mmCIF file of C-alpha atoms in Angstrom:
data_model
loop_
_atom_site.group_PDB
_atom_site.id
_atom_site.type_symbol
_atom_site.label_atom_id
_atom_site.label_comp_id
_atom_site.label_asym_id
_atom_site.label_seq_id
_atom_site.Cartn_x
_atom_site.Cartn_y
_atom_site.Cartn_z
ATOM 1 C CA UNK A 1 0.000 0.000 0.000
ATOM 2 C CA UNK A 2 1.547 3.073 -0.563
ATOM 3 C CA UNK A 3 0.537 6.876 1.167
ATOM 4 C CA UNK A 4 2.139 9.922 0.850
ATOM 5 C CA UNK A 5 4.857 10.997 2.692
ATOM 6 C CA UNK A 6 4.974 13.615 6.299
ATOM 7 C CA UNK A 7 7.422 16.162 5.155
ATOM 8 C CA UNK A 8 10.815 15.671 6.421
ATOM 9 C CA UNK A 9 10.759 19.387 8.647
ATOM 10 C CA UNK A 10 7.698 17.974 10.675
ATOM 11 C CA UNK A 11 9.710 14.971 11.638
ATOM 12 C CA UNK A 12 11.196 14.347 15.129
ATOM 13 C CA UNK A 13 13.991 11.891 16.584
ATOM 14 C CA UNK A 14 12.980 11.369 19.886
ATOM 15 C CA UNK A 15 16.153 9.521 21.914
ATOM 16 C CA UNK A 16 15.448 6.491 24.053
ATOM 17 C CA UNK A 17 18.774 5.874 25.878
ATOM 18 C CA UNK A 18 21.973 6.691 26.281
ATOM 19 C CA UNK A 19 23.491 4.338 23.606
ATOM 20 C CA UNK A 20 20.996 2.452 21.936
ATOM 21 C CA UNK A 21 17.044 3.836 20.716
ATOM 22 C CA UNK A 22 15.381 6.140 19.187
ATOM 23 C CA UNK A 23 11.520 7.051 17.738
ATOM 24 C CA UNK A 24 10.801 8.971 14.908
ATOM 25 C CA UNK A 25 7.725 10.943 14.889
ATOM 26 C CA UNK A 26 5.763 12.810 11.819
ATOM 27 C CA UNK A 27 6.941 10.282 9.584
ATOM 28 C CA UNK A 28 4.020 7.615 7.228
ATOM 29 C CA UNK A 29 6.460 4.925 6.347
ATOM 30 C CA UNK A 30 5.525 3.783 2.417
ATOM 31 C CA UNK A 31 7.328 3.318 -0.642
ATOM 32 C CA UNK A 32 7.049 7.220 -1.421
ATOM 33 C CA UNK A 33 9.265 9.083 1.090
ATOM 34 C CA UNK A 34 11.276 12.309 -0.103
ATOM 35 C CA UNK A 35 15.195 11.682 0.081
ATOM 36 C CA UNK A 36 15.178 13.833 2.538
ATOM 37 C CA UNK A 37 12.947 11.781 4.725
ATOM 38 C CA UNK A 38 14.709 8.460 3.960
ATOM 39 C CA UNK A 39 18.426 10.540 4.683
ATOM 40 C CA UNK A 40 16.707 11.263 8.157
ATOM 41 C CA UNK A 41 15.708 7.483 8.845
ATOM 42 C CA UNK A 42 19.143 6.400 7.843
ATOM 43 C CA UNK A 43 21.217 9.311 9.785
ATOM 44 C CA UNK A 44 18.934 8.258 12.772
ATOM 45 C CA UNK A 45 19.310 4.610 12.074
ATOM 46 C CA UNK A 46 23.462 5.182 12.302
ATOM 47 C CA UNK A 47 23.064 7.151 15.418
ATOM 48 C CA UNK A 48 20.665 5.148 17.496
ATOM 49 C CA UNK A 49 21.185 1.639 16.376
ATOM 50 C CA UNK A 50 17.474 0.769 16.471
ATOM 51 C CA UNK A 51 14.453 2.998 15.503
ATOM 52 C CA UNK A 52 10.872 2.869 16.073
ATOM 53 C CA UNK A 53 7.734 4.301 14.531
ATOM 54 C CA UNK A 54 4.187 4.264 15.848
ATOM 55 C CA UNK A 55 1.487 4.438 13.919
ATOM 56 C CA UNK A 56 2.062 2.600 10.747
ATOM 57 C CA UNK A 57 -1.688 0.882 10.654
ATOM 58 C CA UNK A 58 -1.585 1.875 6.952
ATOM 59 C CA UNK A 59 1.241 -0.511 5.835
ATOM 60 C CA UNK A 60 0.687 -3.998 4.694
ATOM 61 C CA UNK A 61 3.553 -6.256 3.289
ATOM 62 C CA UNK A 62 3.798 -4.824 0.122
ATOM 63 C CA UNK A 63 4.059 -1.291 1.628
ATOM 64 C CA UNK A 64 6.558 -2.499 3.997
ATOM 65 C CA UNK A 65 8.854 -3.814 1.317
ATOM 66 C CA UNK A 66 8.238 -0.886 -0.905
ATOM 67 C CA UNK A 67 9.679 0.965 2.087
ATOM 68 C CA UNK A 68 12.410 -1.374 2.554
ATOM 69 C CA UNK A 69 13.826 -1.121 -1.083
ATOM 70 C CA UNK A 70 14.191 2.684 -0.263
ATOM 71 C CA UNK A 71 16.814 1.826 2.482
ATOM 72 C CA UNK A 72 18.501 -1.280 1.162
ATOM 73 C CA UNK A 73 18.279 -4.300 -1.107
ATOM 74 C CA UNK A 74 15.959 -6.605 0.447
ATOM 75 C CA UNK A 75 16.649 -9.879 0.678
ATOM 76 C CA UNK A 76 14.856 -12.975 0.355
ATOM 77 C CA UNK A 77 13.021 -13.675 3.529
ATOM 78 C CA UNK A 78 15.719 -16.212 4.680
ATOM 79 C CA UNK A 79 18.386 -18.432 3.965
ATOM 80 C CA UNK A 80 17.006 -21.769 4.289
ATOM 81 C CA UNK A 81 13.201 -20.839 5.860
ATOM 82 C CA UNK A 82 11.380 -20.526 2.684
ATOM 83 C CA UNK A 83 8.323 -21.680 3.296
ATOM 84 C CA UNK A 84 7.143 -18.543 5.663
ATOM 85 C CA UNK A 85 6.165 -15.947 3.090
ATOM 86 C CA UNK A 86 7.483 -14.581 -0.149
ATOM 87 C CA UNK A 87 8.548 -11.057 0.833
ATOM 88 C CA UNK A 88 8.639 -11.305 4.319
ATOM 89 C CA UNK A 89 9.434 -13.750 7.213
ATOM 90 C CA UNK A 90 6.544 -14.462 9.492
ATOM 91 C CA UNK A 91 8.041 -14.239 13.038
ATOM 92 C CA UNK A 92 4.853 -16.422 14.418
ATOM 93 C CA UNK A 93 4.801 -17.935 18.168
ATOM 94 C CA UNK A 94 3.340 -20.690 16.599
ATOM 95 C CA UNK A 95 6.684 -21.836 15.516
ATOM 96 C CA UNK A 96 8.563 -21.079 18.276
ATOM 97 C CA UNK A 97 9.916 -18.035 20.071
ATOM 98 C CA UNK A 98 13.238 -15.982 19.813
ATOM 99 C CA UNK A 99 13.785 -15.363 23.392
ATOM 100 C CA UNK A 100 17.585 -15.792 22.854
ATOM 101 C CA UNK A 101 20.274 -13.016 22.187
ATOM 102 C CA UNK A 102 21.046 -12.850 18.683
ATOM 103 C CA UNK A 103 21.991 -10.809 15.258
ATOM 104 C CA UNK A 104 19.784 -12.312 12.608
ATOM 105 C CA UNK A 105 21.432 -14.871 9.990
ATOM 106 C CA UNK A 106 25.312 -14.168 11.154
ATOM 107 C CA UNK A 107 25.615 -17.953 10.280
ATOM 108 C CA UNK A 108 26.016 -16.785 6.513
ATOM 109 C CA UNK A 109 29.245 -14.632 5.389
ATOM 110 C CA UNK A 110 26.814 -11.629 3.957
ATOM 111 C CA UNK A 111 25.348 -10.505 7.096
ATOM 112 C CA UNK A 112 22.189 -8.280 6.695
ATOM 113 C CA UNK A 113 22.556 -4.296 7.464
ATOM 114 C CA UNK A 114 19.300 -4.071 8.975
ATOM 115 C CA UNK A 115 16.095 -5.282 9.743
ATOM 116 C CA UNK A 116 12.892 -3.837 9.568
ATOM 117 C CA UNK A 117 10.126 -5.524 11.486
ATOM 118 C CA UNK A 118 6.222 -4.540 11.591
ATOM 119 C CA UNK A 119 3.470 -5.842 14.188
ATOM 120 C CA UNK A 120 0.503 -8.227 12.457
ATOM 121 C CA UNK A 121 -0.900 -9.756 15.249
ATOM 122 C CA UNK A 122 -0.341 -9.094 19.387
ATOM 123 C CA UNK A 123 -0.740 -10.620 22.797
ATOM 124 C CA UNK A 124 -3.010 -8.578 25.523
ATOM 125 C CA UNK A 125 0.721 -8.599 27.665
ATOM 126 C CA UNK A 126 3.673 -9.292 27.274
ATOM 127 C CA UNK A 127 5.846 -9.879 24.146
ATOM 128 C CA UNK A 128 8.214 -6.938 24.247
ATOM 129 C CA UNK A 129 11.679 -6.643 22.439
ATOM 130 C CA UNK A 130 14.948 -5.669 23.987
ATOM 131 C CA UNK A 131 17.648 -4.724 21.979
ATOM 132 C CA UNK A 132 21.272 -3.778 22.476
ATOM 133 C CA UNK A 133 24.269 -2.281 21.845
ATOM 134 C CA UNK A 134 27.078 -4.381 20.560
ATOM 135 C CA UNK A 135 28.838 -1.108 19.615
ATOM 136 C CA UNK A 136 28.026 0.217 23.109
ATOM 137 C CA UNK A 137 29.766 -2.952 24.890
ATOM 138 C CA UNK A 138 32.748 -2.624 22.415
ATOM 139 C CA UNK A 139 33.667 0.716 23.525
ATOM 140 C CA UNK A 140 33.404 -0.183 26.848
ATOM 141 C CA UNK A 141 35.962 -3.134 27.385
ATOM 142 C CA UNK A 142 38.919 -2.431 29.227
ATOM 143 C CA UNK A 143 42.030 -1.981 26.671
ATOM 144 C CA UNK A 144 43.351 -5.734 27.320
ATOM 145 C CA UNK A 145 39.683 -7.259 26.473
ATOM 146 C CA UNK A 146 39.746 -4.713 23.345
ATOM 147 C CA UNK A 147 43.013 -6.536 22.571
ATOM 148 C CA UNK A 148 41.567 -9.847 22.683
ATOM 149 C CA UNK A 149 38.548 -9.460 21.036
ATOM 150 C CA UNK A 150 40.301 -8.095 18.002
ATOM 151 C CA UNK A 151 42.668 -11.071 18.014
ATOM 152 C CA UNK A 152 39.684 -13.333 18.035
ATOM 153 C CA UNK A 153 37.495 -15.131 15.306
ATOM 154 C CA UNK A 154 34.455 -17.145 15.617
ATOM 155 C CA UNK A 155 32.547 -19.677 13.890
ATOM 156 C CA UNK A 156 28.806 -19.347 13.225
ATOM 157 C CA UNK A 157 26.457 -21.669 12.658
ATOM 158 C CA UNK A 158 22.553 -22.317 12.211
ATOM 159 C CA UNK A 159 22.190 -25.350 14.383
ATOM 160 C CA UNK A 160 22.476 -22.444 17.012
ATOM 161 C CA UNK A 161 19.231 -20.529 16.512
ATOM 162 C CA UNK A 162 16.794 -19.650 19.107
ATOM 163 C CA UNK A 163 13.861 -21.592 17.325
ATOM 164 C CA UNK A 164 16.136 -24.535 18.399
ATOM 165 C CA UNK A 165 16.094 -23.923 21.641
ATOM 166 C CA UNK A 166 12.409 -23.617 21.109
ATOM 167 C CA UNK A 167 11.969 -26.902 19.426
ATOM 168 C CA UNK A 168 12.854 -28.547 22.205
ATOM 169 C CA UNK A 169 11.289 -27.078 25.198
ATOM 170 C CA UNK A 170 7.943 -26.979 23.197
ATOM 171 C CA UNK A 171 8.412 -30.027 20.941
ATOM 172 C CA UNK A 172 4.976 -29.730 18.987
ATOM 173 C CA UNK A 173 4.702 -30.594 15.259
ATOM 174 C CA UNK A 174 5.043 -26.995 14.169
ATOM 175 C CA UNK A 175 8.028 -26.137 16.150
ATOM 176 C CA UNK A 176 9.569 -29.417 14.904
ATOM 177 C CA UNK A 177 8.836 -28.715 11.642
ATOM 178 C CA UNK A 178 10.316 -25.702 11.573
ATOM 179 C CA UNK A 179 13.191 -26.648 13.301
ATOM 180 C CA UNK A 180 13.886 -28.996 10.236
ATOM 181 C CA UNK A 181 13.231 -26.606 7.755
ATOM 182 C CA UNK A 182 16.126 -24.051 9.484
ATOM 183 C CA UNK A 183 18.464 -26.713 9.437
ATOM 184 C CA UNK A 184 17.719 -28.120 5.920
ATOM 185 C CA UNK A 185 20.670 -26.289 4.553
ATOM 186 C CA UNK A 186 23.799 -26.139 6.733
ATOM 187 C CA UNK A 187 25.749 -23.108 7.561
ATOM 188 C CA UNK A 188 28.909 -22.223 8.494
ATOM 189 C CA UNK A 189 31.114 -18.857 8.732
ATOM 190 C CA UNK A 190 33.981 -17.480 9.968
ATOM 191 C CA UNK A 191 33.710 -14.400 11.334
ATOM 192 C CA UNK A 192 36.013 -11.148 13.162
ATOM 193 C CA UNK A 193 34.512 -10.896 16.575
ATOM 194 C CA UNK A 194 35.111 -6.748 16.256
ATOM 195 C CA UNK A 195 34.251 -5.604 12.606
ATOM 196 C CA UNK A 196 34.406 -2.405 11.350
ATOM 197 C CA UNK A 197 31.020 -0.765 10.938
ATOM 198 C CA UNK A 198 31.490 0.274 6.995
ATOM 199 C CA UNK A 199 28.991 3.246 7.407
ATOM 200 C CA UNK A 200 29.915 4.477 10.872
ATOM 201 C CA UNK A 201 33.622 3.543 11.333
ATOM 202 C CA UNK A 202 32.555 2.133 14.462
ATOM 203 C CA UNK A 203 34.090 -1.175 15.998
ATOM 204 C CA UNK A 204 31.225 -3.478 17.103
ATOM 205 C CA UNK A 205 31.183 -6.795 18.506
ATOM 206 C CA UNK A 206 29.889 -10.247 16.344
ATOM 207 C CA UNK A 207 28.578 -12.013 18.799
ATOM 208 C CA UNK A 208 25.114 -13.693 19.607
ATOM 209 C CA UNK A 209 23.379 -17.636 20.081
ATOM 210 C CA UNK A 210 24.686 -18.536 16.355
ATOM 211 C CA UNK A 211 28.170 -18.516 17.644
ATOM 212 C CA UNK A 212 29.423 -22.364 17.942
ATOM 213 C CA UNK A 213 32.851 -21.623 19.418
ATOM 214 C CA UNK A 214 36.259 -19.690 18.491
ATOM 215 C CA UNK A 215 38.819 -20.167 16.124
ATOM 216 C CA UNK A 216 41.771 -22.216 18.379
ATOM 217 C CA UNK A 217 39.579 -22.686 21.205
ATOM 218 C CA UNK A 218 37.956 -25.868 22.946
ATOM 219 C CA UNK A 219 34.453 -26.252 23.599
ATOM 220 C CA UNK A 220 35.248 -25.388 27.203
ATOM 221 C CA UNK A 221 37.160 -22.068 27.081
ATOM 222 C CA UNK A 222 34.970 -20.894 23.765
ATOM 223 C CA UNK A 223 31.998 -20.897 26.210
ATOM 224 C CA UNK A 224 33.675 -19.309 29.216
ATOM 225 C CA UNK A 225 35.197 -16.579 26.733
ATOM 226 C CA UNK A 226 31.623 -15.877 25.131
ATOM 227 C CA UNK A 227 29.924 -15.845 28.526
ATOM 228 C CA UNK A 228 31.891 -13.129 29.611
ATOM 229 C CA UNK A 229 31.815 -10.868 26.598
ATOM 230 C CA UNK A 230 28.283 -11.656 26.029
ATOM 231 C CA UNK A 231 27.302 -10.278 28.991
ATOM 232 C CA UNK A 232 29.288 -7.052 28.129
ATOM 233 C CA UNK A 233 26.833 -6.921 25.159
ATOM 234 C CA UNK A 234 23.525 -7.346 27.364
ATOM 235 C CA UNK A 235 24.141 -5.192 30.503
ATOM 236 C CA UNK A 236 21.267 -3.383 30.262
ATOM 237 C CA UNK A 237 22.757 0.020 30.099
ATOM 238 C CA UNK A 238 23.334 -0.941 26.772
ATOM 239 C CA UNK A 239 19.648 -2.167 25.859
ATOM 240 C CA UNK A 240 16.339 -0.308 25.046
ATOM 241 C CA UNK A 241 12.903 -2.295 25.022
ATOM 242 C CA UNK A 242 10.208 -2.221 23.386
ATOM 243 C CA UNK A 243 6.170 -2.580 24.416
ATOM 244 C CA UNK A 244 4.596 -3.282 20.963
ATOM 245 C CA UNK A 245 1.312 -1.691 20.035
ATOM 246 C CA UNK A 246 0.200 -2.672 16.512
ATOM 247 C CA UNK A 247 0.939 -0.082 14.054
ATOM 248 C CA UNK A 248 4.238 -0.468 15.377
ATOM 249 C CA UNK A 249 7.734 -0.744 13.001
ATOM 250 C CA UNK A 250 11.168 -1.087 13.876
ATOM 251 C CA UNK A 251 14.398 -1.002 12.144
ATOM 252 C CA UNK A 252 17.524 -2.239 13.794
ATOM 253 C CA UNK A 253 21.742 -1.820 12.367
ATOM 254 C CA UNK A 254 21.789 -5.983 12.122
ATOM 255 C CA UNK A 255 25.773 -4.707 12.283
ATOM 256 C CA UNK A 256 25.575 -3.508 15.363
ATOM 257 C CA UNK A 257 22.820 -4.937 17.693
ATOM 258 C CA UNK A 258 21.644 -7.817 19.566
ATOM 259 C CA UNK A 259 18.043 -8.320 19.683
ATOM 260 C CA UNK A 260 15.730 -10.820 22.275
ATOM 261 C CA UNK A 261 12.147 -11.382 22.422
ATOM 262 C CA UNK A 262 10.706 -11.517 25.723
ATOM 263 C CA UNK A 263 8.453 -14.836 25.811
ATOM 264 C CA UNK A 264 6.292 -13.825 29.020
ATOM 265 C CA UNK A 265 3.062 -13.879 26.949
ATOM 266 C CA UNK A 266 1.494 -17.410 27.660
ATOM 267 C CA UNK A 267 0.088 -18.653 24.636
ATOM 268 C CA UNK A 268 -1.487 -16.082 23.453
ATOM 269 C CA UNK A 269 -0.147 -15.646 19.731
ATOM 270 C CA UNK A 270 2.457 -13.292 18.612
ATOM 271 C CA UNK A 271 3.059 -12.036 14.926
ATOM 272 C CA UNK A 272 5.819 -9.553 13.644
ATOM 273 C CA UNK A 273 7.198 -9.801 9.700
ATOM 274 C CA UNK A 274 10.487 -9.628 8.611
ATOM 275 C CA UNK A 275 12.246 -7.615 6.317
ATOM 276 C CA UNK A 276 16.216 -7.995 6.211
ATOM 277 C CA UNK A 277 18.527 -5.640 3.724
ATOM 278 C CA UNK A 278 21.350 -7.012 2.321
ATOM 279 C CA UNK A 279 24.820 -6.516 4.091
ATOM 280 C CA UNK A 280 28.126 -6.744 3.829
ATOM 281 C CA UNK A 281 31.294 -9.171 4.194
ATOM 282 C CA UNK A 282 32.457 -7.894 7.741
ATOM 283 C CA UNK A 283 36.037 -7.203 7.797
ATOM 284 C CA UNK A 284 37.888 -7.332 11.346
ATOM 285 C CA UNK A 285 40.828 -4.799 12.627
ATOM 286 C CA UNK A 286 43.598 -6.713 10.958
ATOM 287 C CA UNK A 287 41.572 -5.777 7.223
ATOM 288 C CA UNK A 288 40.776 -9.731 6.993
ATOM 289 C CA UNK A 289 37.230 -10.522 5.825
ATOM 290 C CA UNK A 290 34.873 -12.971 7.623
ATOM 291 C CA UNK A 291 34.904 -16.681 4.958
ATOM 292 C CA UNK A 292 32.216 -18.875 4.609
ATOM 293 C CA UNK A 293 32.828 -22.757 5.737
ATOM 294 C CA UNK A 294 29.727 -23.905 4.680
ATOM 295 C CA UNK A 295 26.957 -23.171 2.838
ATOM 296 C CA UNK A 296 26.020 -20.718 -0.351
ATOM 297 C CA UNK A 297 24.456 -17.600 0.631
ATOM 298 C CA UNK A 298 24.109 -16.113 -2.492
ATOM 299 C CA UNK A 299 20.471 -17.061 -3.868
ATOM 300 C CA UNK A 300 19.687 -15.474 -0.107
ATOM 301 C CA UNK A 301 21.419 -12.216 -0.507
ATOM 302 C CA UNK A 302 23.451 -9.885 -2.892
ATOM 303 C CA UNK A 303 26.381 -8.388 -1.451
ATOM 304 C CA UNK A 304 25.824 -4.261 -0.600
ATOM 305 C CA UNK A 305 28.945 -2.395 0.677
ATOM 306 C CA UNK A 306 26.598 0.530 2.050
#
């Protein structure tokens, strides 16, 4: 659906937190915005790491992708889930729930820029969104954890997703299914745990639940080195959350967030959809790229330096 656009003067960031989040006001997303409008959503997008906009009742998927293509290449909805929806990705509870810190689809060696994320269907509580800062938590390590992280690589895979962890507390048919479905094609990529952000400049950490250990590691010491720099990443000076009303749409820097759905909704049924942008190749501190292991990414995503 498309709608014409608020001018870009009666627009208004309104800042959430000290390092992560951000609402725009006075702005109808579509597939129609002035430049001007869309050079505010990305300027705020680079500042605030995640963005939010009330209000959108208008959109419907094809407005939300027509908005999309404004800010990025979209993607297809995901690697290996294809059988979710055609432009976007159904994030349904019925399938499982991502209450587990994550980037989405760092298993792949073209990481998406951003994601942009619209409310279909809501519970009466619960069901909120926290996101944070892997930017933030970089810039706050002591020099000699700086040191390490930059030394350090890690291995992603998608036998680590959250609707795994799902699958097996709530091992139903659909959960199941889906669980096969995400694991039909495997994945596997090297990544730099600090990339360079190739808008910002900014070092961020690669981190999250799709990380399966680190390059010269064991099992052992990869877990006890990601507990303690994954909880650098969630302190929750470094998060902003968000209480969903529908209408709502959020955009996220997939380069330098973490994102967790709260599951403190029952069963009552959930619905957000999906829209990634292609990314990037992430290239660490030393100038090395990330290099994919496992898996061809490229009928999933182009490659967009921007």
């Amino acid at each position: 659906m498309s709608t014409s656009f608020a001018p870009t003067q009666q627009a208004e960031v309104v800042k959430l937190g000290q390092h992560i989040g951000a609402r725009i006001d006075g702005v109808t997303l579509g597939g129609d915005l002035a430049s001007t409008t869309v050079d505010l959503i990305r300027a705020a997008l680079a500042e605030h790491k995640v963005i939010f906009f009330r209000g959108q009742h208008h959109l419907d998927e094809d407005g939300q992708y027509a908005f999309a293509e404004q800010l990025g290449t979209p993607t297809t909805p995901h690697p290996t889930v294809t059988s979710r929806g055609v432009k976007t990705l159904a994030i349904d509870s019925e399938y499982g729930k991502a209450n587990s810190w994550h980037s989405d689809v760092t298993f792949v060696d073209r990481i998406p820029k951003a994601s942009i994320l619209r409310a279909v269907a809501l519970p009466e509580y619960g069901g909120t969104t926290v996101w944070a800062s892997s930017t933030a938590a970089y810039n706050a390590l002591p020099d000699s954890l700086k040191a390490l992280t930059e030394s350090l690589r890690a291995v992603h895979t998608n036998v680590y997703d959250y609707a795994a962890t799902a699958a097996e507390k709530i091992a139903d048919e659909k959960t199941t299914e889906y669980r096969a479905e995400f694991q039909s094609t495997y994945f596997e990529t090297e990544h730099p745990v600090v990339r360079i952000h190739p808008v910002t400049g900014e070092k961020t950490l690669v981190l999250g639940h799709f990380v399966k250990g680190f390059v010269g590691l064991s099992s052992k010491e990869s877990q006890t080195v990601f507990n303690l720099l994954q909880e650098r990443v969630t302190k929750l000076e470094n998060t902003t959350r968000w209480s969903w009303q529908l209408g709502d749409v959020a955009i996220w820097d997939n380069r330098a967030t973490q994102h967790y759905a709260v599951a403190d909704y029952d069963e009552q049924y959930r619905r957000l959809e999906r829209i990634t942008l292609a990314g990037d190749i992430p290239v660490g501190v030393d100038g090395t790229s990330s290099r994919s292991i496992a898996g061809d990414a490229s009928s999933y995503s182009v490659i967009d330096e921007n």
